[in-house]
Coordinates of N, CA, C and O in Angstrom, one line a residue:
M1 N 16.5 97.1 -68.0 CA 17.2 98.2 -68.6 C 18.2 98.6 -67.5 O 17.9 98.9 -66.4
K2 N 19.4 98.8 -68.0 CA 20.5 99.2 -67.1 C 20.4 100.7 -66.8 O 20.2 101.5 -67.7
K3 N 20.4 101.1 -65.5 CA 20.2 102.5 -65.1 C 21.6 103.1 -65.1 O 22.6 102.7 -64.5
I4 N 21.7 104.1 -65.9 CA 22.9 104.9 -66.1 C 22.5 106.4 -65.9 O 21.5 106.8 -66.3
R5 N 23.4 107.1 -65.4 CA 23.1 108.6 -65.2 C 23.1 109.2 -66.6 O 23.9 109.0 -67.5
P6 N 22.0 110.0 -66.9 CA 21.9 110.6 -68.2 C 22.9 111.6 -68.5 O 23.4 112.3 -67.6
H7 N 23.2 111.7 -69.7 CA 24.1 112.8 -70.2 C 23.2 113.9 -70.8 O 22.4 113.7 -71.7
H8 N 23.2 115.0 -70.1 CA 22.4 116.1 -70.6 C 23.3 117.2 -71.2 O 24.2 117.7 -70.6
G9 N 22.9 117.6 -72.4 CA 23.6 118.7 -73.0 C 24.3 118.2 -74.3 O 24.3 117.0 -74.6
G10 N 25.0 119.1 -75.0 CA 25.7 118.8 -76.1 C 24.9 118.8 -77.4 O 23.7 118.8 -77.4
E11 N 25.6 118.8 -78.5 CA 24.9 118.9 -79.8 C 24.1 117.6 -80.1 O 23.1 117.6 -80.8
E12 N 24.6 116.4 -79.6 CA 23.9 115.2 -79.9 C 22.5 115.2 -79.4 O 21.6 114.8 -80.1
K13 N 22.3 115.7 -78.2 CA 20.9 115.7 -77.6 C 20.0 116.7 -78.4 O 18.9 116.4 -78.7
T14 N 20.6 117.8 -78.8 CA 19.9 118.8 -79.6 C 19.5 118.2 -81.0 O 18.4 118.3 -81.4
L15 N 20.4 117.5 -81.6 CA 20.2 116.8 -82.9 C 19.1 115.8 -82.8 O 18.2 115.8 -83.7
I16 N 19.0 115.1 -81.7 CA 18.0 114.0 -81.7 C 16.6 114.7 -81.3 O 15.6 114.1 -81.6
R17 N 16.6 115.8 -80.6 CA 15.3 116.4 -80.2 C 14.7 117.2 -81.4 O 13.5 117.5 -81.3
I18 N 15.5 117.5 -82.4 CA 14.9 118.3 -83.5 C 13.7 117.5 -84.1 O 12.7 118.1 -84.4
P19 N 13.9 116.2 -84.4 CA 12.7 115.5 -85.0 C 11.4 115.6 -84.1 O 10.3 115.7 -84.6
F20 N 11.6 115.6 -82.8 CA 10.4 115.7 -81.9 C 9.8 117.0 -82.0 O 8.6 117.1 -82.0
V21 N 10.6 118.1 -82.2 CA 10.0 119.4 -82.4 C 9.2 119.4 -83.7 O 8.1 120.0 -83.8
L22 N 9.8 118.8 -84.7 CA 9.1 118.8 -86.0 C 7.8 118.0 -85.9 O 6.8 118.3 -86.5
I23 N 7.8 116.9 -85.1 CA 6.6 116.1 -84.9 C 5.5 117.0 -84.3 O 4.4 117.0 -84.7
L24 N 5.9 117.7 -83.3 CA 4.9 118.6 -82.6 C 4.4 119.7 -83.6 O 3.2 120.0 -83.6
L25 N 5.3 120.3 -84.4 CA 4.8 121.2 -85.3 C 3.9 120.6 -86.4 O 2.9 121.2 -86.8
A26 N 4.3 119.4 -86.8 CA 3.4 118.7 -87.7 C 2.0 118.5 -87.2 O 1.0 118.6 -87.9
A27 N 2.0 118.1 -85.9 CA 0.7 117.9 -85.3 C -0.2 119.1 -85.2 O -1.4 119.0 -85.3
I28 N 0.5 120.3 -85.2 CA -0.3 121.5 -85.2 C -0.6 122.0 -86.6 O -1.8 122.4 -86.9
A29 N 0.3 121.9 -87.5 CA 0.2 122.5 -88.8 C -0.4 121.6 -89.9 O -1.0 122.0 -90.8
W30 N -0.3 120.3 -89.7 CA -0.7 119.3 -90.7 C -2.2 119.0 -90.6 O -2.8 119.3 -89.6
P31 N -2.7 118.3 -91.5 CA -4.1 117.9 -91.4 C -4.4 117.1 -90.1 O -3.5 116.5 -89.6
K32 N -5.6 117.0 -89.7 CA -6.0 116.3 -88.5 C -5.5 114.8 -88.7 O -5.5 114.2 -89.7
S33 N -5.1 114.3 -87.5 CA -4.6 112.9 -87.5 C -5.6 112.0 -88.0 O -6.8 112.1 -87.9
D34 N -5.1 110.9 -88.6 CA -6.0 109.8 -89.1 C -6.3 108.8 -88.0 O -6.9 107.8 -88.3
L35 N -5.8 109.0 -86.8 CA -6.1 108.2 -85.7 C -7.2 108.7 -84.9 O -7.5 110.0 -84.9
P36 N -8.0 107.9 -84.1 CA -9.0 108.4 -83.2 C -8.3 109.4 -82.2 O -7.2 109.3 -81.9
Q37 N -9.1 110.3 -81.8 CA -8.6 111.4 -80.9 C -7.9 110.8 -79.6 O -6.9 111.3 -79.1
T38 N -8.5 109.7 -79.1 CA -7.9 109.2 -77.8 C -6.5 108.6 -78.1 O -5.6 108.8 -77.2
L39 N -6.3 108.0 -79.2 CA -4.9 107.5 -79.5 C -4.0 108.7 -79.9 O -2.8 108.6 -79.5
D40 N -4.5 109.7 -80.5 CA -3.7 110.8 -80.8 C -3.2 111.5 -79.5 O -2.1 111.9 -79.4
D41 N -4.2 111.6 -78.6 CA -3.9 112.2 -77.3 C -2.8 111.3 -76.5 O -1.9 111.9 -75.9
K42 N -2.9 110.0 -76.7 CA -1.9 109.1 -76.1 C -0.5 109.4 -76.6 O 0.5 109.4 -75.9
L43 N -0.4 109.6 -77.9 CA 0.9 109.9 -78.6 C 1.4 111.2 -78.1 O 2.6 111.3 -77.7
M44 N 0.6 112.3 -78.1 CA 1.1 113.6 -77.6 C 1.5 113.6 -76.2 O 2.5 114.2 -75.8
E45 N 0.8 112.8 -75.4 CA 1.1 112.7 -73.9 C 2.5 112.0 -73.8 O 3.3 112.3 -73.0
G46 N 2.7 111.0 -74.6 CA 3.9 110.2 -74.6 C 5.1 111.1 -75.0 O 6.2 111.0 -74.3
V47 N 4.9 112.0 -76.0 CA 6.0 112.9 -76.3 C 6.3 113.9 -75.1 O 7.4 114.2 -74.8
R48 N 5.2 114.3 -74.5 CA 5.4 115.2 -73.3 C 6.2 114.5 -72.2 O 7.1 115.0 -71.6
L49 N 5.8 113.2 -72.0 CA 6.5 112.4 -71.0 C 8.0 112.3 -71.3 O 8.8 112.2 -70.4
L50 N 8.3 112.1 -72.6 CA 9.7 112.0 -73.0 C 10.5 113.3 -72.6 O 11.6 113.2 -72.1
H51 N 9.9 114.4 -72.8 CA 10.5 115.7 -72.4 C 10.7 115.8 -70.9 O 11.6 116.6 -70.5
C52 N 10.0 115.0 -70.1 CA 10.1 115.0 -68.7 C 11.0 113.9 -68.2 O 11.1 113.6 -67.0
D53 N 11.6 113.2 -69.2 CA 12.5 112.0 -68.9 C 11.8 110.9 -68.2 O 12.3 110.1 -67.4
R54 N 10.5 110.8 -68.5 CA 9.7 109.7 -67.9 C 9.5 108.6 -69.0 O 8.4 108.4 -69.6
Y55 N 10.6 107.9 -69.3 CA 10.6 107.0 -70.4 C 9.7 105.9 -70.3 O 9.0 105.5 -71.3
D56 N 9.6 105.2 -69.2 CA 8.7 104.0 -69.0 C 7.3 104.4 -69.3 O 6.5 103.6 -69.9
D57 N 6.8 105.6 -68.8 CA 5.5 106.0 -69.0 C 5.2 106.3 -70.5 O 4.2 106.0 -71.0
A58 N 6.2 106.9 -71.1 CA 6.1 107.2 -72.6 C 6.0 105.9 -73.4 O 5.2 105.8 -74.3
F59 N 6.9 105.0 -73.0 CA 6.9 103.7 -73.7 C 5.5 103.0 -73.6 O 5.0 102.4 -74.5
S60 N 4.9 103.1 -72.4 CA 3.6 102.5 -72.1 C 2.6 103.2 -73.0 O 1.7 102.4 -73.6
N61 N 2.6 104.5 -73.2 CA 1.6 105.1 -74.1 C 1.8 104.7 -75.5 O 0.8 104.4 -76.2
F62 N 3.0 104.6 -76.0 CA 3.3 104.2 -77.4 C 2.9 102.7 -77.6 O 2.3 102.4 -78.7
A63 N 3.1 101.9 -76.6 CA 2.7 100.5 -76.7 C 1.2 100.3 -76.8 O 0.7 99.5 -77.5
Y64 N 0.5 101.2 -76.0 CA -0.9 101.2 -76.0 C -1.4 101.5 -77.4 O -2.4 100.8 -77.9
V65 N -0.8 102.5 -78.1 CA -1.3 102.8 -79.4 C -1.0 101.7 -80.4 O -1.8 101.4 -81.3
Q66 N 0.2 101.0 -80.2 CA 0.5 99.8 -81.0 C -0.6 98.8 -80.9 O -1.0 98.2 -81.9
R67 N -1.0 98.5 -79.7 CA -2.0 97.5 -79.5 C -3.4 97.9 -80.0 O -4.1 97.1 -80.6
A68 N -3.7 99.2 -79.9 CA -5.0 99.6 -80.3 C -5.1 99.8 -81.8 O -6.2 99.7 -82.4
A69 N -4.0 100.1 -82.4 CA -4.0 100.4 -83.9 C -2.8 99.7 -84.5 O -1.8 100.3 -84.9
S70 N -2.8 98.3 -84.4 CA -1.6 97.5 -84.8 C -1.2 97.7 -86.3 O -0.1 97.4 -86.6
N71 N -2.1 98.1 -87.1 CA -1.8 98.3 -88.6 C -1.5 99.7 -88.9 O -1.5 100.1 -90.1
H72 N -1.3 100.5 -87.9 CA -1.0 102.0 -88.2 C 0.5 102.2 -87.7 O 0.9 101.7 -86.6
P73 N 1.3 102.9 -88.4 CA 2.7 103.1 -88.1 C 3.0 104.0 -86.8 O 4.1 104.0 -86.3
A74 N 2.0 104.8 -86.4 CA 2.3 105.8 -85.3 C 2.9 105.2 -84.1 O 3.9 105.7 -83.6
G75 N 2.3 104.2 -83.5 CA 2.8 103.6 -82.2 C 4.2 103.1 -82.4 O 5.0 103.3 -81.5
Y76 N 4.5 102.5 -83.5 CA 5.8 101.9 -83.7 C 6.9 103.0 -83.9 O 8.0 103.0 -83.4
F77 N 6.4 104.0 -84.7 CA 7.3 105.2 -85.0 C 7.7 105.9 -83.7 O 8.9 106.1 -83.4
F78 N 6.7 106.2 -82.9 CA 7.0 107.0 -81.6 C 7.8 106.1 -80.6 O 8.7 106.6 -79.9
Y79 N 7.5 104.8 -80.6 CA 8.2 104.0 -79.7 C 9.7 103.9 -80.1 O 10.6 104.0 -79.3
G80 N 9.9 103.7 -81.4 CA 11.3 103.6 -81.9 C 12.0 104.9 -81.7 O 13.2 104.9 -81.3
A81 N 11.4 106.0 -81.9 CA 12.0 107.3 -81.7 C 12.4 107.5 -80.3 O 13.4 108.1 -79.9
A82 N 11.5 107.1 -79.4 CA 11.8 107.2 -77.9 C 13.0 106.3 -77.5 O 13.8 106.7 -76.7
L83 N 13.1 105.1 -78.2 CA 14.3 104.3 -77.9 C 15.6 105.0 -78.3 O 16.6 105.0 -77.6
E84 N 15.5 105.7 -79.4 CA 16.7 106.4 -79.9 C 17.0 107.6 -79.0 O 18.1 107.9 -78.7
W85 N 16.0 108.3 -78.5 CA 16.2 109.4 -77.6 C 16.8 108.9 -76.3 O 17.7 109.5 -75.8
L86 N 16.3 107.8 -75.8 CA 16.8 107.2 -74.6 C 18.3 106.8 -74.8 O 19.1 107.1 -73.9
A87 N 18.6 106.2 -75.9 CA 20.0 105.8 -76.2 C 20.9 107.1 -76.2 O 22.0 107.0 -75.7
W88 N 20.4 108.2 -76.8 CA 21.3 109.4 -76.8 C 21.4 110.0 -75.4 O 22.5 110.4 -75.0
D89 N 20.3 110.0 -74.6 CA 20.4 110.6 -73.3 C 21.3 109.8 -72.4 O 22.0 110.4 -71.6
Y90 N 21.3 108.5 -72.5 CA 22.1 107.6 -71.6 C 23.3 107.0 -72.2 O 24.0 106.2 -71.5
R91 N 23.6 107.4 -73.4 CA 24.8 106.9 -74.1 C 24.8 105.4 -74.0 O 25.8 104.7 -73.7
N92 N 23.6 104.8 -74.3 CA 23.4 103.4 -74.2 C 23.0 102.8 -75.5 O 22.0 103.1 -76.0
L93 N 23.9 102.0 -76.1 CA 23.6 101.4 -77.4 C 22.9 100.1 -77.4 O 22.6 99.5 -78.4
E94 N 22.4 99.7 -76.2 CA 21.7 98.4 -76.1 C 20.3 98.5 -76.7 O 19.7 97.5 -77.0
Q95 N 19.8 99.7 -77.0 CA 18.5 99.9 -77.6 C 18.5 99.6 -79.1 O 17.4 99.7 -79.7
G96 N 19.6 99.4 -79.7 CA 19.8 99.3 -81.1 C 18.8 98.3 -81.8 O 18.0 98.7 -82.6
P97 N 18.8 97.0 -81.5 CA 17.9 96.1 -82.2 C 16.4 96.4 -82.0 O 15.7 96.4 -83.1
P98 N 15.9 96.7 -80.9 CA 14.5 97.0 -80.8 C 14.2 98.3 -81.6 O 13.1 98.4 -82.2
F99 N 15.1 99.3 -81.6 CA 14.9 100.5 -82.3 C 14.7 100.2 -83.8 O 13.8 100.6 -84.5
F100 N 15.7 99.4 -84.4 CA 15.6 99.1 -85.8 C 14.4 98.3 -86.1 O 13.8 98.5 -87.2
A101 N 13.9 97.4 -85.2 CA 12.7 96.6 -85.5 C 11.5 97.6 -85.5 O 10.6 97.4 -86.4
M102 N 11.4 98.5 -84.6 CA 10.3 99.5 -84.6 C 10.3 100.3 -85.9 O 9.3 100.6 -86.5
M103 N 11.5 100.8 -86.3 CA 11.5 101.6 -87.5 C 11.2 100.8 -88.8 O 10.5 101.3 -89.7
N104 N 11.7 99.6 -88.8 CA 11.4 98.8 -90.0 C 9.9 98.4 -90.1 O 9.3 98.4 -91.2
K105 N 9.2 98.2 -88.9 CA 7.8 98.0 -88.9 C 7.1 99.3 -89.3 O 6.1 99.2 -90.1
T106 N 7.5 100.4 -88.9 CA 6.9 101.7 -89.3 C 7.0 101.8 -90.8 O 6.0 102.2 -91.4
I107 N 8.1 101.5 -91.4 CA 8.3 101.7 -92.8 C 7.4 100.7 -93.6 O 6.7 101.2 -94.5
A108 N 7.3 99.5 -93.1 CA 6.4 98.5 -93.8 C 4.9 99.0 -93.7 O 4.2 99.0 -94.7
L109 N 4.5 99.5 -92.6 CA 3.1 99.9 -92.4 C 2.8 101.2 -93.2 O 1.8 101.4 -93.8
A110 N 3.8 102.1 -93.1 CA 3.6 103.4 -93.9 C 3.6 103.2 -95.4 O 2.8 103.8 -96.1
K111 N 4.4 102.3 -95.9 CA 4.4 101.9 -97.3 C 3.1 101.4 -97.7 O 2.5 101.7 -98.8
A112 N 2.5 100.5 -96.9 CA 1.2 100.0 -97.2 C 0.1 101.1 -97.2 O -0.8 101.0 -98.1
M113 N 0.2 102.0 -96.3 CA -0.7 103.2 -96.4 C -0.5 104.0 -97.6 O -1.5 104.5 -98.2
V114 N 0.7 104.2 -98.0 CA 1.0 105.0 -99.2 C 0.4 104.3 -100.5 O -0.1 105.0 -101.4
V115 N 0.5 103.0 -100.5 CA 0.0 102.2 -101.7 C -1.5 102.5 -101.7 O -2.1 102.7 -102.8
K116 N -2.2 102.4 -100.6 CA -3.7 102.7 -100.6 C -4.0 104.1 -100.9 O -5.0 104.4 -101.6
D117 N -3.2 105.0 -100.4 CA -3.5 106.5 -100.6 C -2.2 107.2 -100.8 O -1.6 107.7 -99.8
P118 N -1.7 107.4 -102.0 CA -0.4 108.0 -102.2 C -0.3 109.5 -101.7 O 0.8 110.0 -101.5
G119 N -1.4 110.1 -101.5 CA -1.4 111.5 -101.0 C -1.6 111.6 -99.5 O -1.8 112.8 -99.0
N120 N -1.6 110.5 -98.8 CA -1.9 110.6 -97.3 C -0.7 111.2 -96.7 O 0.4 110.7 -96.6
P121 N -0.8 112.4 -96.1 CA 0.3 113.2 -95.5 C 0.9 112.4 -94.3 O 2.1 112.5 -94.1
W122 N 0.1 111.8 -93.5 CA 0.6 111.1 -92.4 C 1.4 109.9 -92.7 O 2.4 109.6 -92.1
A123 N 0.9 109.1 -93.7 CA 1.7 108.0 -94.2 C 3.1 108.4 -94.7 O 4.1 107.8 -94.4
L124 N 3.1 109.5 -95.4 CA 4.4 110.0 -95.9 C 5.3 110.6 -94.8 O 6.5 110.4 -94.8
F125 N 4.6 111.2 -93.8 CA 5.4 111.7 -92.6 C 6.0 110.5 -91.9 O 7.2 110.6 -91.6
Y126 N 5.3 109.5 -91.6 CA 5.9 108.3 -90.9 C 6.9 107.6 -91.7 O 8.0 107.2 -91.1
L127 N 6.7 107.5 -93.0 CA 7.7 106.9 -93.8 C 9.0 107.7 -93.9 O 10.1 107.2 -93.6
G128 N 8.9 109.0 -94.1 CA 10.1 109.8 -94.1 C 10.7 110.0 -92.8 O 12.0 109.9 -92.7
G129 N 9.9 110.0 -91.7 CA 10.5 110.1 -90.4 C 11.2 108.9 -90.0 O 12.3 109.0 -89.4
A130 N 10.7 107.7 -90.3 CA 11.4 106.5 -90.0 C 12.7 106.4 -90.7 O 13.8 106.0 -90.2
Y131 N 12.7 106.7 -92.0 CA 14.0 106.7 -92.8 C 15.0 107.7 -92.2 O 16.2 107.5 -92.1
G132 N 14.5 108.9 -91.7 CA 15.3 109.9 -91.1 C 16.0 109.4 -89.8 O 17.2 109.5 -89.6
F133 N 15.2 108.8 -89.0 CA 15.7 108.2 -87.7 C 16.7 107.1 -88.0 O 17.7 106.9 -87.3
L134 N 16.4 106.2 -89.0 CA 17.3 105.2 -89.4 C 18.6 105.7 -89.8 O 19.7 105.2 -89.5
G135 N 18.6 106.8 -90.6 CA 19.8 107.5 -91.1 C 20.6 108.0 -90.0 O 21.9 107.8 -90.0
L136 N 20.0 108.7 -89.0 CA 20.7 109.2 -87.8 C 21.4 108.0 -87.1 O 22.5 108.1 -86.6
A137 N 20.6 106.9 -86.9 CA 21.2 105.8 -86.1 C 22.3 105.1 -86.9 O 23.3 104.8 -86.3
D138 N 22.1 105.0 -88.2 CA 23.2 104.4 -89.0 C 24.5 105.2 -88.9 O 25.6 104.7 -88.8
I139 N 24.4 106.5 -88.9 CA 25.6 107.4 -88.8 C 26.2 107.2 -87.4 O 27.4 107.0 -87.3
K140 N 25.4 107.1 -86.4 CA 25.9 106.9 -85.0 C 26.7 105.6 -84.9 O 27.7 105.5 -84.3
Y141 N 26.2 104.5 -85.6 CA 26.9 103.2 -85.6 C 28.0 103.1 -86.7 O 28.6 102.1 -86.8
G142 N 28.2 104.2 -87.4 CA 29.3 104.2 -88.4 C 28.9 103.6 -89.7 O 29.8 103.4 -90.6
N143 N 27.6 103.4 -90.0 CA 27.2 102.9 -91.3 C 26.8 104.0 -92.2 O 25.7 104.2 -92.6
W144 N 27.8 104.7 -92.7 CA 27.6 105.9 -93.5 C 27.0 105.5 -94.8 O 26.1 106.2 -95.3
F145 N 27.4 104.4 -95.5 CA 26.9 104.1 -96.8 C 25.4 103.6 -96.6 O 24.6 103.9 -97.5
K146 N 25.1 102.9 -95.6 CA 23.7 102.5 -95.4 C 22.8 103.8 -95.1 O 21.7 103.9 -95.7
A147 N 23.3 104.7 -94.4 CA 22.6 106.0 -94.2 C 22.3 106.7 -95.5 O 21.2 107.2 -95.8
F148 N 23.4 106.7 -96.3 CA 23.2 107.4 -97.6 C 22.2 106.6 -98.5 O 21.3 107.2 -99.1
Y149 N 22.3 105.3 -98.5 CA 21.3 104.5 -99.3 C 19.9 104.7 -98.8 O 19.0 104.9 -99.6
D150 N 19.7 104.7 -97.5 CA 18.3 104.9 -97.0 C 17.8 106.3 -97.3 O 16.7 106.5 -97.6
G151 N 18.7 107.3 -97.4 CA 18.3 108.6 -97.8 C 17.9 108.7 -99.2 O 17.1 109.6 -99.6
M152 N 18.4 107.8 -100.0 CA 18.1 107.8 -101.5 C 16.8 107.0 -101.7 O 16.3 107.1 -102.8
T153 N 16.3 106.3 -100.7 CA 15.1 105.4 -100.9 C 13.9 106.2 -101.1 O 13.7 107.2 -100.5

């Protein structure tokens, strides 16, 4: 990964951090996570590490969750969201393909969870969150119509 001095400030950084604040609020207000407590702790620690600009450590936490719960969207969602946050912080668009792969994997796994349990709030959260992040990224890359289409999905 190319080291570039981070850009701190501006509306863009605020815009990308809003979903993370919502994630933390969801963790407090929503039903208990459907992941084991150790994996849930790894996710929350990863989010904290992102706020400290410790990206490699955060990615390590999210990859751990992916390995431990490969059929659950959480690890892929948070890893992809962290890639997008990194891209915004460093004005680096090289993260694009891995980000899209993570969000598409999140959507596939979340849809499978919704089929099994249409009322699962976490499945719906990951599904909606992934589409939201895809929409933001599509707008950043100038794909306005794709962002609109994903929003209608």
